[in-house]
């Protein structure tokens, strides 16, 4: 579609790539130097696409201008666009430029096309005029062009807080009925979900039959029916378990919580649910996606930001978020329908303050309580049939959730191989400066020099304090005791040898002992740690006052919780429904904080005392790029599946734990240990279905023998040549951020000149989810990343056909890893423990490669020292060869560089 004639805009457009820099204005495009571009951008507002990225390309971090992504976010809130010229062409209907030189004038045309939207009627018109006026007063760059184009409405527009619907209370849901799921009925449901035209997949049918066992009736208390089901890629696991899950939910009248580890799979499950509930209105009622409350927009925080709590660019972000909130499906700011790139445009300035990350919610005391996204999601999930959650939320909900009456009895844990890691993080204890200062803020509230809406205990519970003398005394005692926690400026004081208070003194002792013992202390680029064993006299001496300070805080927190429970029992006149809900919320929050302080006290008791066989304790100084950012004591369960089994699995009636790599790197016994099944009264049922893909014909594994370990120039040359041989479509995985950055710096320009865009985590100022979206959208693009991309990426084969790992992904030799390696916590000890971890990581990385029967791919490991015993991590029959780099490149080119490998001919879609 060719662009329509639009009036010329009074601004030039700037585009910078790895191949050059161009400015377009008045029908003329010229290539300029970096210095000229910086001078021009400093003097004249420029139309840009992704200002932080262009600024990075120019070496001008403060670059600002008229960012087309901001304009799109204003005009099309709650819609997504891939933030590239190709993505912009898709949403504007313009033709994609043939080369980089054509992108700058294309940006002018795209701006004119977007600015034409307000000249007609569009779905997101309501609220746009009011928002534009506010943004004009904030001097948003696009506002002067919008205020004249958006016609003033005949009557006042409904503002966000008036527009959002209110949730309604409902009667408690009855307990699920005791029913038996007919295996034949499950197969009929599966056939309906798959459809008449789908290919017959015996593995999927067998998988669904096995999954049905998790929905059988429980015969013994705290003895759930657990099914471990390993389903190879391509058998159709999602529909395989949604069939019995939806059948049980419909028949029994209960909810099934489907838990994942990655946001990508949560989104995919939401899409697959369309097959179960094709009608959109029905699906909204039957399927709810739940995340932790810190993911959702807090309306009270947003109101504060809009009323002057934010300034500068942060205030502009708040207004764009308000535009989005009015049209959002669920208010999810992290992985929902808020484009991930929007926050990065503002360099994360203020976005965290728009969510409830500090647990300061006042519940029914909030004027927006009845419209709250978090409360709406909680109530919707109580009535839903399928709740799509994540492992962390499931564990938090079971351990300290407020929704005790609606706890699920049936779970499906997809990506089950991550349960160990999720439990490890959930049940961890960290007595650090950052954690203590957050608790101080939660108790005390705003202190000298602080800004924002933060309110302490006294403000949040003022009516309780005025009613109950004991409660008021407990609040006062807690506020006084919180003054002994780390305060603003604690890191600098400790570094200068001037800690203030017992907690900072303890942290200073931790820092001193860690530096004294840790290897590599002279290398300021990495964090340091050491075992909490044989503590120094200074650390022992600091522990007792710190414990006294924490005990002085713990006691009033517990006392206040009891006083609040007494208020609920007494039910004074002012305790109406909303007030009761607020007090109940405060009780839950207090319980959580009291548990945290109790865990800190237990950890401090370890200093100079006996070690526990159940835990691993250590000291750490966290550093990044030479800068210390946290100091503290840490405790992890040696086997975190113990509390997971006790808190989550035992109370349930049934659970399906599934993954394509459930036993990867080990045996079924290892898999059972990694998910906590060996802590249960009844042994789990095991099931395995192999992938239907012909890996032997569609993939191969190459171990390159002549790239020296740690040689970044040689590593860079290998990556560049392999990506060129594959024509892009490469996922490069690194075990160290420093090497990732070094390789990217050496090859990005070279690949860009070949029309092969290269993106990288920890380099490009773009969130990981958006990087994957860009990668998926362009079959010629490549992406470099670390562990987060090893098994969190689901990209079709025409966009991901080559996986390159820089070396064997050995586990980091941390204190925690050493303890688990020695303890044989999951069925394999010593070097076998390391081998199991490596095999699992290799299997997960290889799993990114072949996602459908038509895919083809190559897996390259740039490590001549790869032990042969680890190569059984790959699917049986996959050809494996040790070859020099030149031969590896020839094989990659032969298998992948043809149009057939791409799946279609596609012009390169260039990066912005």
Short mmCIF file of C-alpha atoms in Angstrom, two decimals, residues 88-485:
data_model
loop_
_atom_site.label_atom_id
_atom_site.label_comp_id
_atom_site.label_asym_id
_atom_site.label_seq_id
_atom_site.Cartn_x
_atom_site.Cartn_y
_atom_site.Cartn_z
CA UNK A 88 6.06 0.35 11.86
CA UNK A 89 5.30 -0.40 8.22
CA UNK A 90 2.91 -3.15 9.31
CA UNK A 91 0.85 -0.85 11.58
CA UNK A 92 0.82 2.13 9.19
CA UNK A 93 0.24 0.24 5.94
CA UNK A 94 3.33 1.77 4.33
CA UNK A 95 5.82 -0.06 2.17
CA UNK A 96 9.05 -1.10 3.81
CA UNK A 97 12.11 0.84 2.53
CA UNK A 98 14.50 -1.11 0.34
CA UNK A 99 17.60 -0.08 2.31
CA UNK A 100 18.77 1.83 5.36
CA UNK A 101 19.06 5.07 3.40
CA UNK A 102 15.31 5.00 2.82
CA UNK A 103 14.33 4.66 6.48
CA UNK A 104 14.67 8.34 7.46
CA UNK A 105 12.12 9.55 4.84
CA UNK A 106 9.99 6.53 5.70
CA UNK A 107 9.83 7.76 9.31
CA UNK A 108 8.43 11.09 8.06
CA UNK A 109 5.75 9.27 6.09
CA UNK A 110 4.95 7.03 9.04
CA UNK A 111 4.61 10.06 11.32
CA UNK A 112 2.20 11.68 8.88
CA UNK A 113 0.18 8.45 8.59
CA UNK A 114 -0.09 8.12 12.38
CA UNK A 115 -1.02 11.79 12.79
CA UNK A 116 -3.82 11.28 10.29
CA UNK A 117 -5.59 8.94 12.72
CA UNK A 118 -7.18 11.73 14.83
CA UNK A 119 -8.71 13.28 11.68
CA UNK A 120 -11.27 10.47 11.69
CA UNK A 121 -12.86 8.40 14.37
CA UNK A 122 -10.86 5.63 16.00
CA UNK A 123 -11.55 3.11 18.77
CA UNK A 124 -9.31 4.81 21.32
CA UNK A 125 -10.59 8.35 20.78
CA UNK A 126 -12.19 8.70 24.22
CA UNK A 127 -9.80 10.40 26.61
CA UNK A 128 -7.34 11.41 23.88
CA UNK A 129 -8.26 15.12 23.85
CA UNK A 130 -7.97 15.47 27.62
CA UNK A 131 -4.70 13.54 27.70
CA UNK A 132 -3.26 15.63 24.86
CA UNK A 133 -4.02 18.85 26.75
CA UNK A 134 -2.23 17.53 29.84
CA UNK A 135 0.74 16.36 27.80
CA UNK A 136 0.91 19.76 26.08
CA UNK A 137 1.33 21.40 29.48
CA UNK A 138 4.10 18.88 30.22
CA UNK A 139 5.81 19.89 26.95
CA UNK A 140 5.64 16.44 25.39
CA UNK A 141 7.25 16.73 21.96
CA UNK A 142 4.26 15.32 20.06
CA UNK A 143 1.62 17.39 21.86
CA UNK A 144 1.78 20.53 19.62
CA UNK A 145 1.05 18.33 16.59
CA UNK A 146 -1.81 16.52 18.33
CA UNK A 147 -3.77 19.29 20.06
CA UNK A 148 -4.79 20.81 16.73
CA UNK A 149 -5.67 17.45 15.20
CA UNK A 150 -7.84 16.05 18.02
CA UNK A 151 -11.23 17.75 18.01
CA UNK A 152 -12.53 18.85 21.38
CA UNK A 153 -15.44 16.57 22.36
CA UNK A 154 -18.93 18.02 22.66
CA UNK A 155 -19.12 16.89 26.28
CA UNK A 156 -16.56 16.11 28.92
CA UNK A 157 -14.77 12.84 28.35
CA UNK A 158 -14.94 10.09 30.91
CA UNK A 159 -11.58 10.08 32.62
CA UNK A 160 -9.79 6.84 33.44
CA UNK A 161 -11.04 6.48 37.01
CA UNK A 162 -14.64 6.98 35.89
CA UNK A 163 -14.32 4.73 32.87
CA UNK A 164 -12.94 1.58 34.47
CA UNK A 165 -15.61 -0.97 35.39
CA UNK A 166 -16.14 -2.00 39.00
CA UNK A 167 -15.86 -5.58 40.09
CA UNK A 168 -18.67 -7.11 42.09
CA UNK A 169 -18.66 -9.37 45.10
CA UNK A 170 -19.99 -12.87 44.55
CA UNK A 171 -21.08 -15.65 46.84
CA UNK A 172 -18.28 -18.04 47.78
CA UNK A 173 -17.78 -20.74 45.20
CA UNK A 174 -18.80 -24.20 46.40
CA UNK A 175 -16.08 -26.79 46.84
CA UNK A 176 -15.49 -28.88 43.71
CA UNK A 177 -17.69 -31.95 43.46
CA UNK A 178 -16.15 -35.39 43.68
CA UNK A 179 -16.27 -36.75 40.15
CA UNK A 180 -14.55 -39.41 38.09
CA UNK A 181 -13.20 -38.33 34.71
CA UNK A 182 -14.00 -40.82 31.99
CA UNK A 183 -10.86 -41.45 29.85
CA UNK A 184 -13.03 -41.80 26.75
CA UNK A 185 -14.68 -38.46 27.49
CA UNK A 186 -11.23 -36.90 27.71
CA UNK A 187 -10.40 -38.26 24.26
CA UNK A 188 -13.62 -36.81 22.86
CA UNK A 189 -12.83 -33.41 24.31
CA UNK A 190 -9.31 -33.61 22.91
CA UNK A 191 -10.65 -34.47 19.45
CA UNK A 192 -12.91 -31.41 19.61
CA UNK A 193 -10.04 -29.13 20.66
CA UNK A 194 -7.68 -30.43 18.01
CA UNK A 195 -10.30 -30.25 15.23
CA UNK A 196 -11.25 -32.52 12.39
CA UNK A 197 -8.52 -31.29 10.04
CA UNK A 198 -5.58 -31.78 12.41
CA UNK A 199 -3.18 -34.66 11.94
CA UNK A 200 -3.57 -37.71 14.16
CA UNK A 201 -1.04 -37.67 16.99
CA UNK A 202 -1.00 -40.90 19.02
CA UNK A 203 1.48 -39.36 21.46
CA UNK A 204 -0.93 -36.56 22.26
CA UNK A 205 -3.80 -38.97 22.89
CA UNK A 206 -1.63 -41.08 25.19
CA UNK A 207 -0.44 -37.95 26.95
CA UNK A 208 -4.02 -36.76 27.57
CA UNK A 209 -4.94 -40.17 28.94
CA UNK A 210 -2.01 -40.08 31.36
CA UNK A 211 -2.76 -36.49 32.40
CA UNK A 212 -6.30 -37.52 33.36
CA UNK A 213 -4.81 -39.29 36.39
CA UNK A 214 -4.05 -35.94 38.02
CA UNK A 215 -7.80 -35.20 38.15
CA UNK A 216 -8.80 -38.41 39.93
CA UNK A 217 -10.37 -38.16 43.38
CA UNK A 218 -7.95 -38.17 46.30
CA UNK A 219 -8.32 -41.18 48.59
CA UNK A 220 -6.06 -40.13 51.49
CA UNK A 221 -5.55 -36.72 53.09
CA UNK A 222 -2.26 -35.06 52.08
CA UNK A 223 -1.67 -37.75 49.48
CA UNK A 224 -2.28 -36.03 46.13
CA UNK A 225 -2.46 -37.83 42.82
CA UNK A 226 0.68 -36.61 41.07
CA UNK A 227 1.50 -37.40 37.46
CA UNK A 228 4.94 -36.68 36.01
CA UNK A 229 4.57 -36.44 32.23
CA UNK A 230 7.47 -35.82 29.90
CA UNK A 231 6.18 -34.88 26.47
CA UNK A 232 8.65 -34.28 23.68
CA UNK A 233 8.38 -31.11 21.63
CA UNK A 234 5.61 -31.36 19.08
CA UNK A 235 3.30 -33.89 20.74
CA UNK A 236 0.82 -31.15 21.70
CA UNK A 237 1.17 -31.03 25.48
CA UNK A 238 -0.94 -27.90 25.95
CA UNK A 239 -4.12 -29.29 24.43
CA UNK A 240 -3.20 -32.67 25.89
CA UNK A 241 -3.67 -31.37 29.43
CA UNK A 242 -6.29 -28.71 28.69
CA UNK A 243 -8.64 -31.50 27.57
CA UNK A 244 -8.87 -33.29 30.95
CA UNK A 245 -8.46 -29.99 32.86
CA UNK A 246 -11.42 -28.33 31.16
CA UNK A 247 -13.50 -31.51 31.40
CA UNK A 248 -12.82 -31.84 35.14
CA UNK A 249 -13.49 -28.15 35.76
CA UNK A 250 -16.82 -28.30 33.89
CA UNK A 251 -17.89 -31.52 35.61
CA UNK A 252 -16.66 -30.79 39.14
CA UNK A 253 -17.27 -27.05 39.17
CA UNK A 254 -13.73 -26.27 40.35
CA UNK A 255 -10.79 -24.28 39.05
CA UNK A 256 -7.62 -25.73 37.59
CA UNK A 257 -4.52 -23.60 38.03
CA UNK A 258 -2.14 -23.99 35.11
CA UNK A 259 1.26 -22.75 36.26
CA UNK A 260 4.17 -21.80 33.99
CA UNK A 261 7.64 -20.37 34.45
CA UNK A 262 7.88 -17.94 31.53
CA UNK A 263 5.63 -15.08 30.45
CA UNK A 264 5.89 -16.38 26.88
CA UNK A 265 4.12 -19.62 27.80
CA UNK A 266 1.49 -17.71 29.78
CA UNK A 267 0.67 -15.77 26.61
CA UNK A 268 0.68 -18.97 24.55
CA UNK A 269 -1.71 -20.64 26.99
CA UNK A 270 -4.06 -17.69 26.75
CA UNK A 271 -4.08 -18.16 23.00
CA UNK A 272 -4.62 -21.94 23.19
CA UNK A 273 -7.57 -21.37 25.53
CA UNK A 274 -9.45 -20.01 22.52
CA UNK A 275 -9.85 -23.59 21.38
CA UNK A 276 -11.45 -24.56 24.67
CA UNK A 277 -13.74 -21.51 24.84
CA UNK A 278 -14.12 -20.08 21.31
CA UNK A 279 -16.64 -17.42 22.38
CA UNK A 280 -14.69 -14.39 23.62
CA UNK A 281 -17.26 -13.36 26.23
CA UNK A 282 -17.36 -16.87 27.67
CA UNK A 283 -13.57 -17.11 27.59
CA UNK A 284 -13.21 -13.93 29.64
CA UNK A 285 -15.24 -15.56 32.38
CA UNK A 286 -13.74 -19.02 32.14
CA UNK A 287 -10.03 -18.21 31.65
CA UNK A 288 -8.09 -15.73 33.79
CA UNK A 289 -4.39 -14.95 33.74
CA UNK A 290 -2.95 -14.24 37.19
CA UNK A 291 0.41 -12.79 38.15
CA UNK A 292 1.95 -11.36 41.29
CA UNK A 293 0.48 -8.03 42.40
CA UNK A 294 3.76 -6.27 41.56
CA UNK A 295 2.97 -6.84 37.86
CA UNK A 296 -0.23 -4.79 37.86
CA UNK A 297 -0.78 -1.06 37.62
CA UNK A 298 -1.69 0.47 41.00
CA UNK A 299 -4.40 3.06 40.35
CA UNK A 300 -3.60 4.97 43.53
CA UNK A 301 0.05 5.27 42.55
CA UNK A 302 -0.99 6.35 39.07
CA UNK A 303 -3.32 9.01 40.47
CA UNK A 304 -0.48 10.36 42.59
CA UNK A 305 1.80 10.47 39.54
CA UNK A 306 -0.82 12.31 37.46
CA UNK A 307 -1.42 14.86 40.21
CA UNK A 308 2.18 16.00 40.46
CA UNK A 309 3.97 13.07 42.09
CA UNK A 310 6.04 12.63 38.91
CA UNK A 311 7.97 15.30 37.05
CA UNK A 312 9.65 15.59 33.66
CA UNK A 313 9.77 12.50 31.49
CA UNK A 314 8.31 10.34 34.27
CA UNK A 315 5.16 12.48 34.23
CA UNK A 316 4.79 11.92 30.47
CA UNK A 317 5.14 8.18 31.00
CA UNK A 318 2.38 8.32 33.64
CA UNK A 319 -0.03 9.94 31.16
CA UNK A 320 0.78 7.38 28.45
CA UNK A 321 0.25 4.60 30.99
CA UNK A 322 -3.09 6.18 31.92
CA UNK A 323 -4.10 6.10 28.24
CA UNK A 324 -3.17 2.42 28.17
CA UNK A 325 -4.96 1.62 31.42
CA UNK A 326 -8.26 2.88 30.03
CA UNK A 327 -8.12 0.22 27.29
CA UNK A 328 -6.10 -2.56 28.93
CA UNK A 329 -7.67 -5.97 29.28
CA UNK A 330 -6.19 -6.62 32.73
CA UNK A 331 -3.82 -3.83 33.82
CA UNK A 332 -0.78 -6.12 33.59
CA UNK A 333 2.29 -3.92 33.06
CA UNK A 334 4.76 -6.80 32.75
CA UNK A 335 4.03 -9.14 29.87
CA UNK A 336 0.42 -8.01 29.41
CA UNK A 337 -0.91 -5.67 26.74
CA UNK A 338 1.37 -2.78 27.74
CA UNK A 339 4.11 -2.86 25.06
CA UNK A 340 7.34 -3.86 26.75
CA UNK A 341 9.25 -1.19 24.84
CA UNK A 342 7.22 1.69 26.30
CA UNK A 343 8.93 1.60 29.69
CA UNK A 344 12.42 1.38 28.14
CA UNK A 345 11.76 4.55 26.14
CA UNK A 346 11.74 6.35 29.47
CA UNK A 347 14.83 4.50 30.71
CA UNK A 348 12.64 2.88 33.38
CA UNK A 349 12.08 6.31 34.88
CA UNK A 350 9.17 5.95 37.27
CA UNK A 351 7.60 2.74 35.99
CA UNK A 352 8.33 0.76 39.17
CA UNK A 353 6.53 3.40 41.23
CA UNK A 354 3.32 2.74 39.29
CA UNK A 355 2.97 -0.78 40.68
CA UNK A 356 2.63 -2.06 44.24
CA UNK A 357 6.15 -3.41 44.61
CA UNK A 358 6.46 -2.49 48.28
CA UNK A 359 3.31 -4.15 49.60
CA UNK A 360 1.82 -0.83 50.72
CA UNK A 361 -1.67 -1.52 49.42
CA UNK A 362 -4.41 -0.14 51.68
CA UNK A 363 -7.02 -2.42 50.11
CA UNK A 364 -10.52 -1.14 50.84
CA UNK A 365 -9.04 2.11 52.12
CA UNK A 366 -8.12 2.99 48.54
CA UNK A 367 -10.63 5.17 46.66
CA UNK A 368 -10.06 2.97 43.58
CA UNK A 369 -10.45 -0.34 45.39
CA UNK A 370 -13.61 -1.34 43.49
CA UNK A 371 -11.85 -0.75 40.16
CA UNK A 372 -8.48 -2.21 41.16
CA UNK A 373 -6.93 -4.45 38.50
CA UNK A 374 -5.40 -6.72 41.14
CA UNK A 375 -8.62 -7.21 43.06
CA UNK A 376 -10.54 -7.73 39.83
CA UNK A 377 -8.12 -10.47 38.73
CA UNK A 378 -8.35 -12.17 42.13
CA UNK A 379 -12.15 -12.22 42.03
CA UNK A 380 -12.25 -13.30 38.40
CA UNK A 381 -9.94 -16.22 39.16
CA UNK A 382 -12.23 -17.32 41.99
CA UNK A 383 -14.97 -17.89 39.42
CA UNK A 384 -12.81 -19.08 36.51
CA UNK A 385 -12.42 -22.64 35.26
CA UNK A 386 -8.81 -22.23 34.10
CA UNK A 387 -6.41 -19.87 35.91
CA UNK A 388 -3.14 -19.29 34.06
CA UNK A 389 -0.56 -18.45 36.72
CA UNK A 390 3.17 -18.83 37.26
CA UNK A 391 5.19 -20.95 39.64
CA UNK A 392 6.13 -18.02 41.89
CA UNK A 393 2.53 -16.85 42.31
CA UNK A 394 1.29 -20.38 43.05
CA UNK A 395 3.85 -20.71 45.83
CA UNK A 396 3.20 -17.25 47.26
CA UNK A 397 -0.54 -17.86 47.14
CA UNK A 398 -0.19 -21.17 48.97
CA UNK A 399 2.31 -19.87 51.53
CA UNK A 400 0.74 -16.55 52.46
CA UNK A 401 -2.13 -15.80 50.13
CA UNK A 402 -5.29 -14.12 51.36
CA UNK A 403 -7.57 -16.26 49.18
CA UNK A 404 -7.71 -19.25 51.51
CA UNK A 405 -11.31 -20.10 50.64
CA UNK A 406 -10.53 -20.46 46.94
CA UNK A 407 -7.27 -22.40 47.06
CA UNK A 408 -7.11 -24.70 44.02
CA UNK A 409 -7.24 -28.45 44.44
CA UNK A 410 -5.88 -29.27 40.99
CA UNK A 411 -2.69 -27.96 39.41
CA UNK A 412 -0.91 -28.33 36.10
CA UNK A 413 2.76 -27.33 36.33
CA UNK A 414 3.98 -26.77 32.79
CA UNK A 415 7.70 -26.10 32.39
CA UNK A 416 7.95 -28.38 35.41
CA UNK A 417 11.74 -28.64 35.16
CA UNK A 418 11.83 -25.11 36.62
CA UNK A 419 9.95 -25.97 39.83
CA UNK A 420 13.19 -26.51 41.74
CA UNK A 421 14.53 -23.07 40.78
CA UNK A 422 11.20 -21.35 41.46
CA UNK A 423 10.98 -22.96 44.91
CA UNK A 424 14.61 -22.10 45.56
CA UNK A 425 13.86 -18.40 45.03
CA UNK A 426 10.50 -18.42 46.81
CA UNK A 427 11.65 -20.01 50.06
CA UNK A 428 14.97 -18.15 50.27
CA UNK A 429 16.02 -15.79 53.07
CA UNK A 430 18.14 -12.70 52.41
CA UNK A 431 19.13 -10.35 55.23
CA UNK A 432 20.64 -7.61 53.07
CA UNK A 433 20.81 -3.87 53.06
CA UNK A 434 18.31 -3.57 50.22
CA UNK A 435 15.81 -5.86 51.95
CA UNK A 436 16.05 -4.13 55.31
CA UNK A 437 15.71 -0.65 53.87
CA UNK A 438 12.55 -1.74 52.05
CA UNK A 439 11.12 -3.02 55.33
CA UNK A 440 12.07 0.25 57.02
CA UNK A 441 10.19 2.19 54.34
CA UNK A 442 7.16 -0.07 54.68
CA UNK A 443 6.99 0.50 58.44
CA UNK A 444 8.07 4.13 58.79
CA UNK A 445 6.83 5.62 55.52
CA UNK A 446 8.27 8.85 54.08
CA UNK A 447 11.34 10.26 55.77
CA UNK A 448 13.27 13.47 55.20
CA UNK A 449 13.86 14.18 51.52
CA UNK A 450 11.62 11.37 50.20
CA UNK A 451 8.90 11.95 47.62
CA UNK A 452 5.80 10.14 46.49
CA UNK A 453 2.72 8.54 47.98
CA UNK A 454 4.50 6.11 50.31
CA UNK A 455 2.69 5.80 53.64
CA UNK A 456 3.88 4.02 56.74
CA UNK A 457 2.01 1.81 59.16
CA UNK A 458 0.73 4.73 61.21
CA UNK A 459 -0.87 6.37 58.17
CA UNK A 460 -2.29 3.16 56.77
CA UNK A 461 -3.84 2.14 60.08
CA UNK A 462 -4.71 5.52 61.58
CA UNK A 463 -8.34 4.60 62.29
CA UNK A 464 -7.29 1.40 64.05
CA UNK A 465 -4.77 3.35 66.12
CA UNK A 466 -7.40 5.85 67.18
CA UNK A 467 -9.79 3.05 68.18
CA UNK A 468 -7.46 0.54 69.81
CA UNK A 469 -4.86 1.70 72.33
CA UNK A 470 -2.93 -1.55 72.16
CA UNK A 471 -2.77 -1.33 68.39
CA UNK A 472 -1.54 2.26 68.58
CA UNK A 473 1.20 1.22 71.01
CA UNK A 474 2.30 -1.63 68.72
CA UNK A 475 2.45 0.72 65.74
CA UNK A 476 4.58 3.17 67.68
CA UNK A 477 6.92 0.43 68.87
CA UNK A 478 7.30 -0.94 65.32
CA UNK A 479 8.09 2.50 63.91
CA UNK A 480 10.68 3.10 66.63
CA UNK A 481 12.30 -0.32 66.10
CA UNK A 482 12.40 0.12 62.30
CA UNK A 483 14.72 3.06 62.87
CA UNK A 484 17.44 0.50 63.64
CA UNK A 485 17.31 -0.92 60.10
#
